[in-house]
Amino acid sequence: DVKVTQSSRYLVKRTGEKVFLECVQDMDHENMFWYRQDPGLGLRLIYFSYDVKMKEKGDIPEGYSVSREKKERFSLILESASTNQTSMYLCASSSGPIYEQYFGPGTRLTVT
Amino acid sequence: DQQVKQNSPSLSVQEGRISILNCDYTNSMFDYFLWYKKYPAEGPTFLISISSIKDKNEDGRFTVFLNKSAKHLSLHIVPSQPGDSAVYFCAASRGARAGNMLTFGGGTRLMVKP
């Protein structure tokens, strides 16, 4: 079974703090994704990576950056957290031409 | 501008009856469609998919229908069970691109009453 793990289930940070969200997958998948989920808006893609050190912007990259130094790990960075970044953050991975993505359990981030 | 829309935020169905969840899209370049199910405090899990070259795909109690001319797809669950209560997201892919990005709808919360 594919396993995607995220470093924290719940996180509370203050405005202006730098925030790191970590994601690890154990199936040697090439592709990794970061989404945020907000009520009524579904899942919106922030960034994705199709190879180590490669990254591409998704639909809402503003205020975020990412890092992929190893194939199994994909980090989402909030350089200076703001209250409008309070959300559920979901990491996913997929393999090559396969469309199905496998998701982690999510991190609920609250910025106060 | 949401390219994938689920216009019903919630749906309530009696156990044993059919559940029909709908999804509309605007981008004619989408050529692969997926449905995901999400329970509270868990990540979404893949349920069923359909390629644009087909108009129907079945997997047990779940059937997805695609109407390309109307840019509409639907998920049928027959018979519905209380364990099907979850949020359902439809998603679409823009074809063979690096990473096979998915665009998701806003989700429909299904409640199956015993």
mmCIF file of C-alpha atoms in Angstrom, chain A residues 2-7 21-34 49-53 67-75 91-94:
data_model
loop_
_atom_site.group_PDB
_atom_site.id
_atom_site.type_symbol
_atom_site.label_atom_id
_atom_site.label_comp_id
_atom_site.label_asym_id
_atom_site.label_seq_id
_atom_site.Cartn_x
_atom_site.Cartn_y
_atom_site.Cartn_z
ATOM 1 C CA VAL A 2 1.140 3.498 -0.804
ATOM 2 C CA LYS A 3 1.796 5.540 2.254
ATOM 3 C CA VAL A 4 1.988 9.308 2.298
ATOM 4 C CA THR A 5 2.757 10.846 5.656
ATOM 5 C CA GLN A 6 2.683 14.457 6.785
ATOM 6 C CA SER A 7 4.748 15.753 9.669
ATOM 7 C CA LEU A 21 5.169 21.417 6.267
ATOM 8 C CA GLU A 22 6.838 18.113 5.461
ATOM 9 C CA CYS A 23 5.554 15.254 3.322
ATOM 10 C CA VAL A 24 7.120 11.842 2.785
ATOM 11 C CA GLN A 25 5.996 9.043 0.459
ATOM 12 C CA ASP A 26 7.320 5.505 0.459
ATOM 13 C CA MET A 27 6.448 4.276 -3.047
ATOM 14 C CA ASP A 28 9.225 5.839 -5.107
ATOM 15 C CA HIS A 29 6.731 8.115 -6.883
ATOM 16 C CA GLU A 30 8.108 10.721 -9.267
ATOM 17 C CA ASN A 31 5.315 13.254 -8.771
ATOM 18 C CA MET A 32 4.429 15.050 -5.553
ATOM 19 C CA PHE A 33 1.834 17.742 -4.932
ATOM 20 C CA TRP A 34 0.756 20.260 -2.316
ATOM 21 C CA SER A 49 7.176 18.488 -8.446
ATOM 22 C CA TYR A 50 7.781 15.820 -11.087
ATOM 23 C CA ASP A 51 11.403 15.125 -10.187
ATOM 24 C CA VAL A 52 14.004 15.876 -7.549
ATOM 25 C CA LYS A 53 14.833 19.597 -7.477
ATOM 26 C CA SER A 67 11.673 22.191 -1.751
ATOM 27 C CA ARG A 68 12.386 18.715 -3.066
ATOM 28 C CA GLU A 69 15.919 17.600 -2.293
ATOM 29 C CA LYS A 70 15.126 13.875 -2.157
ATOM 30 C CA LYS A 71 12.654 11.873 -4.214
ATOM 31 C CA GLU A 72 10.575 10.788 -1.222
ATOM 32 C CA ARG A 73 10.286 14.172 0.497
ATOM 33 C CA PHE A 74 8.448 17.336 -0.560
ATOM 34 C CA SER A 75 8.331 20.369 1.721
ATOM 35 C CA CYS A 91 0.155 16.367 0.190
ATOM 36 C CA ALA A 92 -0.184 13.786 -2.592
ATOM 37 C CA SER A 93 2.022 11.650 -4.794
ATOM 38 C CA SER A 94 1.630 9.774 -8.068
#
